[in-house]
mmCIF file of C-alpha atoms in Angstrom:
data_model
loop_
_atom_site.group_PDB
_atom_site.id
_atom_site.type_symbol
_atom_site.label_atom_id
_atom_site.label_comp_id
_atom_site.label_asym_id
_atom_site.label_seq_id
_atom_site.Cartn_x
_atom_site.Cartn_y
_atom_site.Cartn_z
ATOM 1 C CA MET P 107 -74.464 -25.687 -20.898
ATOM 2 C CA ARG P 108 -76.551 -26.301 -24.015
ATOM 3 C CA LEU P 109 -75.669 -25.806 -27.654
ATOM 4 C CA GLN P 110 -78.593 -23.424 -28.049
ATOM 5 C CA GLN P 111 -77.111 -21.126 -25.394
ATOM 6 C CA LEU P 112 -73.905 -20.849 -27.420
ATOM 7 C CA ILE P 113 -75.910 -19.959 -30.523
ATOM 8 C CA TYR P 114 -77.754 -17.289 -28.547
ATOM 9 C CA PHE P 115 -74.528 -15.866 -27.117
ATOM 10 C CA GLU P 116 -72.859 -15.624 -30.531
ATOM 11 C CA LYS P 117 -75.917 -13.893 -32.012
ATOM 12 C CA ILE P 118 -75.951 -11.307 -29.212
ATOM 13 C CA ILE P 119 -72.280 -10.521 -29.903
ATOM 14 C CA GLU P 120 -72.963 -10.289 -33.629
ATOM 15 C CA LYS P 121 -75.895 -7.898 -33.237
ATOM 16 C CA GLY P 122 -74.485 -5.920 -30.300
ATOM 17 C CA SER P 123 -77.985 -5.850 -28.839
ATOM 18 C CA ILE P 124 -80.161 -8.362 -26.998
ATOM 19 C CA ASN P 125 -83.244 -6.854 -28.614
ATOM 20 C CA GLU P 126 -81.862 -7.200 -32.163
ATOM 21 C CA ALA P 127 -80.539 -10.691 -31.430
ATOM 22 C CA ALA P 128 -83.964 -11.725 -30.105
ATOM 23 C CA LYS P 129 -85.597 -10.526 -33.329
ATOM 24 C CA ALA P 130 -83.086 -12.463 -35.451
ATOM 25 C CA LEU P 131 -83.645 -15.591 -33.358
ATOM 26 C CA TYR P 132 -87.463 -15.165 -33.247
ATOM 27 C CA LEU P 133 -87.401 -15.013 -29.445
ATOM 28 C CA THR P 134 -88.753 -12.542 -26.944
ATOM 29 C CA GLN P 135 -86.202 -10.264 -25.335
ATOM 30 C CA PRO P 136 -86.927 -11.577 -21.787
ATOM 31 C CA SER P 137 -86.412 -15.176 -22.978
ATOM 32 C CA LEU P 138 -83.049 -14.350 -24.502
ATOM 33 C CA SER P 139 -81.979 -12.336 -21.447
ATOM 34 C CA ASN P 140 -82.868 -15.240 -19.172
ATOM 35 C CA ALA P 141 -80.944 -17.673 -21.353
ATOM 36 C CA LEU P 142 -77.890 -15.414 -21.127
ATOM 37 C CA LYS P 143 -78.208 -15.131 -17.337
ATOM 38 C CA GLU P 144 -78.430 -18.905 -17.048
ATOM 39 C CA LEU P 145 -75.279 -19.299 -19.157
ATOM 40 C CA GLU P 146 -73.353 -16.746 -17.067
ATOM 41 C CA SER P 147 -74.570 -18.375 -13.858
ATOM 42 C CA GLU P 148 -73.581 -21.834 -15.016
ATOM 43 C CA MET P 149 -70.158 -20.656 -16.233
ATOM 44 C CA LYS P 150 -69.714 -18.486 -13.103
ATOM 45 C CA VAL P 151 -68.510 -15.529 -15.171
ATOM 46 C CA GLN P 152 -69.875 -12.257 -16.544
ATOM 47 C CA LEU P 153 -69.792 -12.492 -20.333
ATOM 48 C CA LEU P 154 -71.369 -9.184 -21.378
ATOM 49 C CA VAL P 155 -71.710 -5.609 -20.186
ATOM 50 C CA ARG P 156 -74.081 -2.859 -21.300
ATOM 51 C CA ASN P 157 -72.959 0.642 -22.271
ATOM 52 C CA LYS P 158 -74.289 3.531 -24.363
ATOM 53 C CA GLN P 159 -73.256 1.766 -27.576
ATOM 54 C CA GLY P 160 -75.085 -1.435 -26.666
ATOM 55 C CA ILE P 161 -73.834 -4.838 -25.549
ATOM 56 C CA ILE P 162 -70.103 -5.568 -25.511
ATOM 57 C CA PRO P 163 -68.234 -8.669 -24.296
ATOM 58 C CA THR P 164 -66.041 -8.603 -21.225
ATOM 59 C CA SER P 165 -62.470 -9.904 -21.555
ATOM 60 C CA GLU P 166 -63.783 -13.280 -20.323
ATOM 61 C CA GLY P 167 -66.640 -12.944 -22.821
ATOM 62 C CA ARG P 168 -64.201 -12.481 -25.730
ATOM 63 C CA GLU P 169 -62.292 -15.559 -24.623
ATOM 64 C CA PHE P 170 -65.530 -17.518 -24.205
ATOM 65 C CA LEU P 171 -66.577 -16.455 -27.726
ATOM 66 C CA ILE P 172 -63.454 -18.050 -29.225
ATOM 67 C CA TYR P 173 -64.281 -21.402 -27.626
ATOM 68 C CA CYS P 174 -67.955 -20.963 -28.474
ATOM 69 C CA ARG P 175 -67.211 -20.473 -32.163
ATOM 70 C CA GLN P 176 -64.911 -23.475 -32.261
ATOM 71 C CA ILE P 177 -67.727 -25.669 -30.937
ATOM 72 C CA LEU P 178 -70.310 -24.203 -33.323
ATOM 73 C CA ASP P 179 -67.933 -24.563 -36.279
ATOM 74 C CA GLN P 180 -67.480 -28.257 -35.523
ATOM 75 C CA VAL P 181 -71.233 -28.782 -35.144
ATOM 76 C CA ASN P 182 -71.774 -26.978 -38.422
ATOM 77 C CA LEU P 183 -69.282 -29.226 -40.216
ATOM 78 C CA LEU P 184 -71.207 -32.262 -38.961
ATOM 79 C CA GLU P 185 -74.521 -30.831 -40.110
ATOM 80 C CA GLU P 186 -73.140 -29.830 -43.473
ATOM 81 C CA LYS P 187 -71.775 -33.322 -44.055
ATOM 82 C CA PHE P 188 -74.681 -35.399 -42.787
ATOM 83 C CA LYS P 189 -77.720 -33.109 -42.938
ATOM 84 C CA ASN P 190 -76.794 -30.931 -45.913
ATOM 85 C CA GLU P 191 -77.295 -27.843 -43.798
ATOM 86 C CA PRO P 192 -75.831 -24.575 -45.146
ATOM 87 C CA LEU P 193 -72.612 -23.282 -43.600
ATOM 88 C CA ARG P 194 -73.046 -20.879 -40.666
ATOM 89 C CA LYS P 195 -71.506 -17.426 -40.705
ATOM 90 C CA GLN P 196 -67.746 -17.875 -40.454
ATOM 91 C CA ASN P 197 -65.479 -15.707 -38.293
ATOM 92 C CA PHE P 198 -61.715 -15.322 -38.473
ATOM 93 C CA SER P 199 -59.209 -12.648 -37.493
ATOM 94 C CA VAL P 200 -55.433 -12.366 -37.872
ATOM 95 C CA SER P 201 -53.094 -9.607 -36.632
ATOM 96 C CA ALA P 202 -49.746 -9.212 -38.352
ATOM 97 C CA GLN P 203 -46.753 -7.089 -39.042
ATOM 98 C CA HIS P 204 -46.758 -5.567 -42.517
ATOM 99 C CA TYR P 205 -46.073 -8.425 -44.944
ATOM 100 C CA ALA P 206 -47.481 -8.800 -48.445
ATOM 101 C CA PHE P 207 -47.565 -12.605 -48.169
ATOM 102 C CA VAL P 208 -49.907 -12.299 -45.180
ATOM 103 C CA VAL P 209 -52.340 -10.243 -47.263
ATOM 104 C CA HIS P 210 -52.002 -12.520 -50.279
ATOM 105 C CA ALA P 211 -52.895 -15.623 -48.244
ATOM 106 C CA PHE P 212 -55.816 -13.735 -46.686
ATOM 107 C CA VAL P 213 -57.145 -12.917 -50.168
ATOM 108 C CA GLU P 214 -56.793 -16.559 -51.190
ATOM 109 C CA LEU P 215 -58.607 -17.646 -48.034
ATOM 110 C CA LEU P 216 -61.587 -15.448 -48.827
ATOM 111 C CA ARG P 217 -61.736 -16.933 -52.315
ATOM 112 C CA THR P 218 -62.214 -20.376 -50.757
ATOM 113 C CA VAL P 219 -65.039 -19.354 -48.431
ATOM 114 C CA ASN P 220 -68.254 -21.065 -49.413
ATOM 115 C CA ALA P 221 -70.699 -18.985 -47.411
ATOM 116 C CA ASP P 222 -73.180 -16.203 -47.987
ATOM 117 C CA GLU P 223 -72.120 -14.498 -44.756
ATOM 118 C CA TYR P 224 -68.787 -14.185 -43.008
ATOM 119 C CA LYS P 225 -66.818 -11.785 -40.819
ATOM 120 C CA PHE P 226 -63.071 -11.826 -41.452
ATOM 121 C CA THR P 227 -60.576 -9.298 -40.131
ATOM 122 C CA LEU P 228 -56.969 -8.632 -41.159
ATOM 123 C CA ARG P 229 -55.113 -6.226 -38.881
ATOM 124 C CA GLU P 230 -51.773 -4.986 -40.190
ATOM 125 C CA THR P 231 -50.635 -3.325 -37.017
ATOM 126 C CA GLU P 232 -47.869 -2.429 -34.596
ATOM 127 C CA THR P 233 -46.045 -5.329 -32.968
ATOM 128 C CA GLU P 234 -47.342 -4.569 -29.474
ATOM 129 C CA ASN P 235 -50.911 -4.567 -30.800
ATOM 130 C CA ILE P 236 -50.443 -8.118 -32.066
ATOM 131 C CA PHE P 237 -49.793 -9.262 -28.497
ATOM 132 C CA ASP P 238 -52.774 -7.268 -27.224
ATOM 133 C CA ASP P 239 -55.099 -8.640 -29.925
ATOM 134 C CA LEU P 240 -54.230 -12.238 -29.066
ATOM 135 C CA ALA P 241 -54.356 -11.637 -25.313
ATOM 136 C CA SER P 242 -57.832 -10.098 -25.635
ATOM 137 C CA PHE P 243 -58.928 -12.799 -28.141
ATOM 138 C CA LYS P 244 -59.637 -10.206 -30.835
ATOM 139 C CA SER P 245 -57.468 -12.272 -33.190
ATOM 140 C CA GLU P 246 -56.884 -15.985 -33.446
ATOM 141 C CA LEU P 247 -53.458 -15.741 -35.099
ATOM 142 C CA GLY P 248 -50.543 -13.311 -35.077
ATOM 143 C CA ILE P 249 -47.732 -13.112 -37.648
ATOM 144 C CA LEU P 250 -44.308 -11.620 -36.820
ATOM 145 C CA TYR P 251 -40.581 -12.277 -37.009
ATOM 146 C CA LEU P 252 -37.752 -13.174 -34.664
ATOM 147 C CA ASN P 253 -34.028 -12.629 -35.104
ATOM 148 C CA SER P 254 -30.911 -12.622 -32.931
ATOM 149 C CA PHE P 255 -31.696 -9.102 -31.670
ATOM 150 C CA ASN P 256 -35.326 -9.412 -30.552
ATOM 151 C CA GLN P 257 -35.688 -13.143 -29.893
ATOM 152 C CA GLN P 258 -34.887 -13.146 -26.175
ATOM 153 C CA VAL P 259 -37.230 -10.237 -25.381
ATOM 154 C CA LEU P 260 -40.144 -11.437 -27.531
ATOM 155 C CA THR P 261 -39.840 -15.041 -26.350
ATOM 156 C CA LYS P 262 -40.135 -13.761 -22.776
ATOM 157 C CA LEU P 263 -43.292 -11.871 -23.782
ATOM 158 C CA PHE P 264 -44.743 -15.011 -25.401
ATOM 159 C CA LYS P 265 -44.354 -16.833 -22.097
ATOM 160 C CA GLU P 266 -45.820 -13.999 -20.019
ATOM 161 C CA LYS P 267 -48.883 -13.708 -22.251
ATOM 162 C CA GLY P 268 -49.486 -17.452 -22.669
ATOM 163 C CA LEU P 269 -48.609 -17.487 -26.367
ATOM 164 C CA GLU P 270 -46.745 -20.030 -28.438
ATOM 165 C CA PHE P 271 -44.622 -19.266 -31.505
ATOM 166 C CA THR P 272 -44.434 -21.621 -34.497
ATOM 167 C CA PRO P 273 -41.771 -20.793 -37.108
ATOM 168 C CA LEU P 274 -42.779 -20.779 -40.764
ATOM 169 C CA PHE P 275 -39.564 -20.068 -42.677
ATOM 170 C CA GLU P 276 -36.179 -18.400 -42.470
ATOM 171 C CA ALA P 277 -35.012 -15.594 -44.745
ATOM 172 C CA LYS P 278 -31.900 -13.530 -45.286
ATOM 173 C CA PRO P 279 -32.305 -9.747 -45.032
ATOM 174 C CA HIS P 280 -33.264 -7.964 -48.249
ATOM 175 C CA VAL P 281 -33.506 -4.285 -49.123
ATOM 176 C CA PHE P 282 -36.798 -3.210 -50.694
ATOM 177 C CA VAL P 283 -36.520 -0.377 -53.234
ATOM 178 C CA SER P 284 -38.420 0.843 -56.276
ATOM 179 C CA ARG P 285 -37.413 -0.306 -59.744
ATOM 180 C CA SER P 286 -36.319 3.236 -60.551
ATOM 181 C CA ASN P 287 -33.870 3.402 -57.637
ATOM 182 C CA PRO P 288 -30.170 3.518 -58.729
ATOM 183 C CA LEU P 289 -29.461 0.705 -56.246
ATOM 184 C CA VAL P 290 -31.196 -1.848 -58.500
ATOM 185 C CA ALA P 291 -28.026 -1.941 -60.621
ATOM 186 C CA LYS P 292 -26.340 -3.859 -57.804
ATOM 187 C CA LYS P 293 -26.812 -7.610 -57.258
ATOM 188 C CA SER P 294 -26.354 -7.164 -53.507
ATOM 189 C CA LEU P 295 -26.022 -4.250 -51.129
ATOM 190 C CA LYS P 296 -23.839 -3.285 -48.192
ATOM 191 C CA LEU P 297 -24.984 -1.026 -45.371
ATOM 192 C CA ALA P 298 -22.664 1.674 -46.717
ATOM 193 C CA ASP P 299 -24.627 1.674 -50.006
ATOM 194 C CA LEU P 300 -27.738 2.832 -48.144
ATOM 195 C CA GLU P 301 -26.328 5.807 -46.240
ATOM 196 C CA ASP P 302 -27.582 8.535 -48.591
ATOM 197 C CA TYR P 303 -31.093 7.131 -49.089
ATOM 198 C CA PRO P 304 -34.145 7.757 -46.872
ATOM 199 C CA TYR P 305 -34.788 4.876 -44.506
ATOM 200 C CA LEU P 306 -38.441 3.856 -44.247
ATOM 201 C CA SER P 307 -39.771 1.971 -41.228
ATOM 202 C CA TYR P 308 -43.081 1.283 -39.512
ATOM 203 C CA GLU P 309 -43.906 3.301 -36.415
ATOM 204 C CA GLN P 310 -44.499 1.322 -33.248
ATOM 205 C CA GLY P 311 -46.717 3.633 -31.229
ATOM 206 C CA GLU P 312 -46.033 4.899 -27.731
ATOM 207 C CA THR P 313 -43.871 1.961 -26.719
ATOM 208 C CA ASN P 314 -41.527 2.446 -29.685
ATOM 209 C CA SER P 315 -39.210 -0.281 -28.425
ATOM 210 C CA PHE P 316 -36.322 -1.243 -30.680
ATOM 211 C CA TYR P 317 -37.277 -4.844 -29.940
ATOM 212 C CA PHE P 318 -40.738 -4.280 -31.455
ATOM 213 C CA SER P 319 -39.347 -2.870 -34.694
ATOM 214 C CA GLU P 320 -40.480 -4.680 -37.853
ATOM 215 C CA GLU P 321 -37.087 -4.082 -39.442
ATOM 216 C CA ILE P 322 -33.726 -5.486 -38.393
ATOM 217 C CA LEU P 323 -30.915 -3.068 -37.501
ATOM 218 C CA SER P 324 -33.410 -0.843 -35.685
ATOM 219 C CA THR P 325 -30.600 0.667 -33.568
ATOM 220 C CA TRP P 326 -28.421 1.548 -36.548
ATOM 221 C CA ASP P 327 -27.960 5.326 -36.840
ATOM 222 C CA ARG P 328 -29.259 6.713 -40.141
ATOM 223 C CA LYS P 329 -29.061 10.227 -41.589
ATOM 224 C CA LYS P 330 -32.567 10.190 -43.081
ATOM 225 C CA ASN P 331 -35.456 8.498 -41.281
ATOM 226 C CA ILE P 332 -39.138 8.364 -42.218
ATOM 227 C CA LYS P 333 -41.760 6.576 -40.111
ATOM 228 C CA VAL P 334 -44.974 5.318 -41.732
ATOM 229 C CA SER P 335 -48.046 3.427 -40.563
ATOM 230 C CA ASP P 336 -49.088 1.338 -43.593
ATOM 231 C CA ARG P 337 -47.645 -0.644 -46.498
ATOM 232 C CA ALA P 338 -49.235 1.491 -49.216
ATOM 233 C CA THR P 339 -47.419 4.562 -47.908
ATOM 234 C CA ILE P 340 -44.081 2.818 -47.539
ATOM 235 C CA PHE P 341 -44.237 1.613 -51.149
ATOM 236 C CA ASN P 342 -45.263 5.049 -52.403
ATOM 237 C CA LEU P 343 -42.288 6.607 -50.622
ATOM 238 C CA MET P 344 -39.960 4.006 -52.107
ATOM 239 C CA VAL P 345 -41.089 5.136 -55.534
ATOM 240 C CA GLY P 346 -41.428 8.854 -54.859
ATOM 241 C CA LEU P 347 -38.329 9.433 -52.703
ATOM 242 C CA ASN P 348 -36.052 6.521 -53.585
ATOM 243 C CA GLY P 349 -36.508 5.335 -50.011
ATOM 244 C CA TYR P 350 -35.755 1.835 -48.792
ATOM 245 C CA THR P 351 -36.673 -0.597 -46.066
ATOM 246 C CA ILE P 352 -35.335 -3.979 -44.954
ATOM 247 C CA SER P 353 -37.462 -7.122 -44.850
ATOM 248 C CA SER P 354 -37.655 -10.806 -45.752
ATOM 249 C CA GLY P 355 -37.374 -10.640 -49.533
ATOM 250 C CA ILE P 356 -40.907 -11.788 -50.344
ATOM 251 C CA ILE P 357 -42.771 -9.344 -52.562
ATOM 252 C CA SER P 358 -46.210 -10.061 -54.030
ATOM 253 C CA SER P 359 -46.258 -8.686 -57.576
ATOM 254 C CA GLU P 360 -50.006 -9.304 -57.630
ATOM 255 C CA LEU P 361 -50.486 -6.816 -54.794
ATOM 256 C CA ASN P 362 -47.639 -4.384 -55.476
ATOM 257 C CA ASP P 363 -47.807 -3.917 -59.263
ATOM 258 C CA ASP P 364 -44.197 -4.964 -59.846
ATOM 259 C CA LYS P 365 -42.943 -1.533 -58.755
ATOM 260 C CA ILE P 366 -40.824 -2.856 -55.873
ATOM 261 C CA VAL P 367 -37.815 -5.165 -55.959
ATOM 262 C CA ALA P 368 -35.862 -6.958 -53.234
ATOM 263 C CA ILE P 369 -32.050 -6.899 -53.242
ATOM 264 C CA PRO P 370 -30.004 -9.142 -50.894
ATOM 265 C CA LEU P 371 -28.309 -7.287 -48.052
ATOM 266 C CA GLU P 372 -24.777 -8.349 -47.168
ATOM 267 C CA TYR P 373 -25.390 -8.653 -43.459
ATOM 268 C CA ASN P 374 -25.015 -11.761 -41.323
ATOM 269 C CA ASP P 375 -28.451 -12.261 -39.809
ATOM 270 C CA VAL P 376 -31.415 -14.589 -40.195
ATOM 271 C CA ILE P 377 -35.062 -13.531 -40.040
ATOM 272 C CA THR P 378 -37.439 -16.235 -38.775
ATOM 273 C CA LEU P 379 -41.043 -15.533 -39.754
ATOM 274 C CA GLY P 380 -43.719 -17.375 -37.822
ATOM 275 C CA TRP P 381 -47.157 -17.331 -36.249
ATOM 276 C CA ILE P 382 -48.375 -17.134 -32.673
ATOM 277 C CA LYS P 383 -51.562 -18.165 -30.917
ATOM 278 C CA GLN P 384 -52.950 -18.631 -27.431
ATOM 279 C CA GLN P 385 -51.444 -21.821 -25.973
ATOM 280 C CA GLN P 386 -54.728 -23.210 -24.693
ATOM 281 C CA LEU P 387 -56.705 -22.748 -27.906
ATOM 282 C CA GLU P 388 -57.078 -25.236 -30.727
ATOM 283 C CA LEU P 389 -57.025 -23.607 -34.142
ATOM 284 C CA SER P 390 -60.350 -23.266 -35.909
ATOM 285 C CA PRO P 391 -60.774 -24.923 -39.336
ATOM 286 C CA VAL P 392 -60.604 -21.468 -40.948
ATOM 287 C CA ALA P 393 -57.312 -20.659 -39.200
ATOM 288 C CA GLN P 394 -55.867 -24.011 -40.265
ATOM 289 C CA LYS P 395 -56.874 -23.322 -43.862
ATOM 290 C CA TYR P 396 -55.287 -19.874 -43.696
ATOM 291 C CA LEU P 397 -51.991 -21.349 -42.498
ATOM 292 C CA GLU P 398 -52.079 -23.904 -45.329
ATOM 293 C CA LEU P 399 -52.491 -21.103 -47.867
ATOM 294 C CA LEU P 400 -49.793 -19.065 -46.153
ATOM 295 C CA GLU P 401 -47.338 -21.953 -46.406
ATOM 296 C CA GLU P 402 -48.299 -22.573 -50.028
ATOM 297 C CA HIS P 403 -47.663 -18.934 -50.912
ATOM 298 C CA ILE P 404 -44.311 -18.916 -49.105
ATOM 299 C CA ARG P 405 -43.195 -22.068 -50.923
ATOM 300 C CA GLY P 406 -44.143 -20.369 -54.176
ATOM 301 C CA TYR P 407 -41.353 -17.874 -53.513
ATOM 302 C CA GLY P 408 -38.783 -20.630 -53.092
ATOM 303 C CA PHE P 409 -38.658 -20.796 -49.282
ATOM 304 C CA ASP P 410 -38.748 -24.042 -47.324
ATOM 305 C CA ILE P 411 -41.348 -24.340 -44.590
ATOM 306 C CA ILE P 412 -39.867 -25.265 -41.202
ATOM 307 C CA VAL P 413 -41.303 -28.560 -39.958
#
């Protein structure tokens, strides 16, 4: 396997077409096709398939691409340091439950990128999709929480899917409400205080398992329930309907315009927020930088990082 083959493979994935990749690489299409066949033959695996939309990677191809990019990133760092070569196009993807601190760190990461071209993806998604994204190598990192209710089930899933969980910090449950909600007059809240208010939670698709819920107390019976699919909607409903949800207590005023507040919930539970990745993969430099920024942002809200 040669370095040039990895460059060719990444370009084909980027363009979604052997013909377009050949043009970008100043090669003939037959030459690029032969190089790809040689790589697949040497690796003893089919990396790409053709369909009506063009070229797409197989599941093995997506996994191979992760390793490929790690190698090319390291080569690029060497060239940048010793040959003053410009940075190559950077790629990074993270899948997460709906947390403002995840978005904030992602914004900060993009501000540090010193490149004319990059392809970054942030997927705020259902919990099951996080597992699928990591298993299919669509994302390098996943962000979610564990607590006493879901820990046994999710830990079993981590093992089955070859994932490892690294805790970031622990938080006590907080109720998120708008500043105009009558509940803000209280310094802390009991479950009984919430009975007459609409409960807002994130839908979890067809599986809809209580263990995949992004909110604790997912089995608690409530009179008023509203399911949403994104953070913007959940915050709008907090303001418009005096709704509430339960989360970690971290709110980014920079992203949420100071309209939402977090009030401690008097309930004996601990939320452990953390990140997951494929066990066999080493984190890329971009992923490591993202985690550094994530930890920095979390510390800024007064939480201790678990070491």
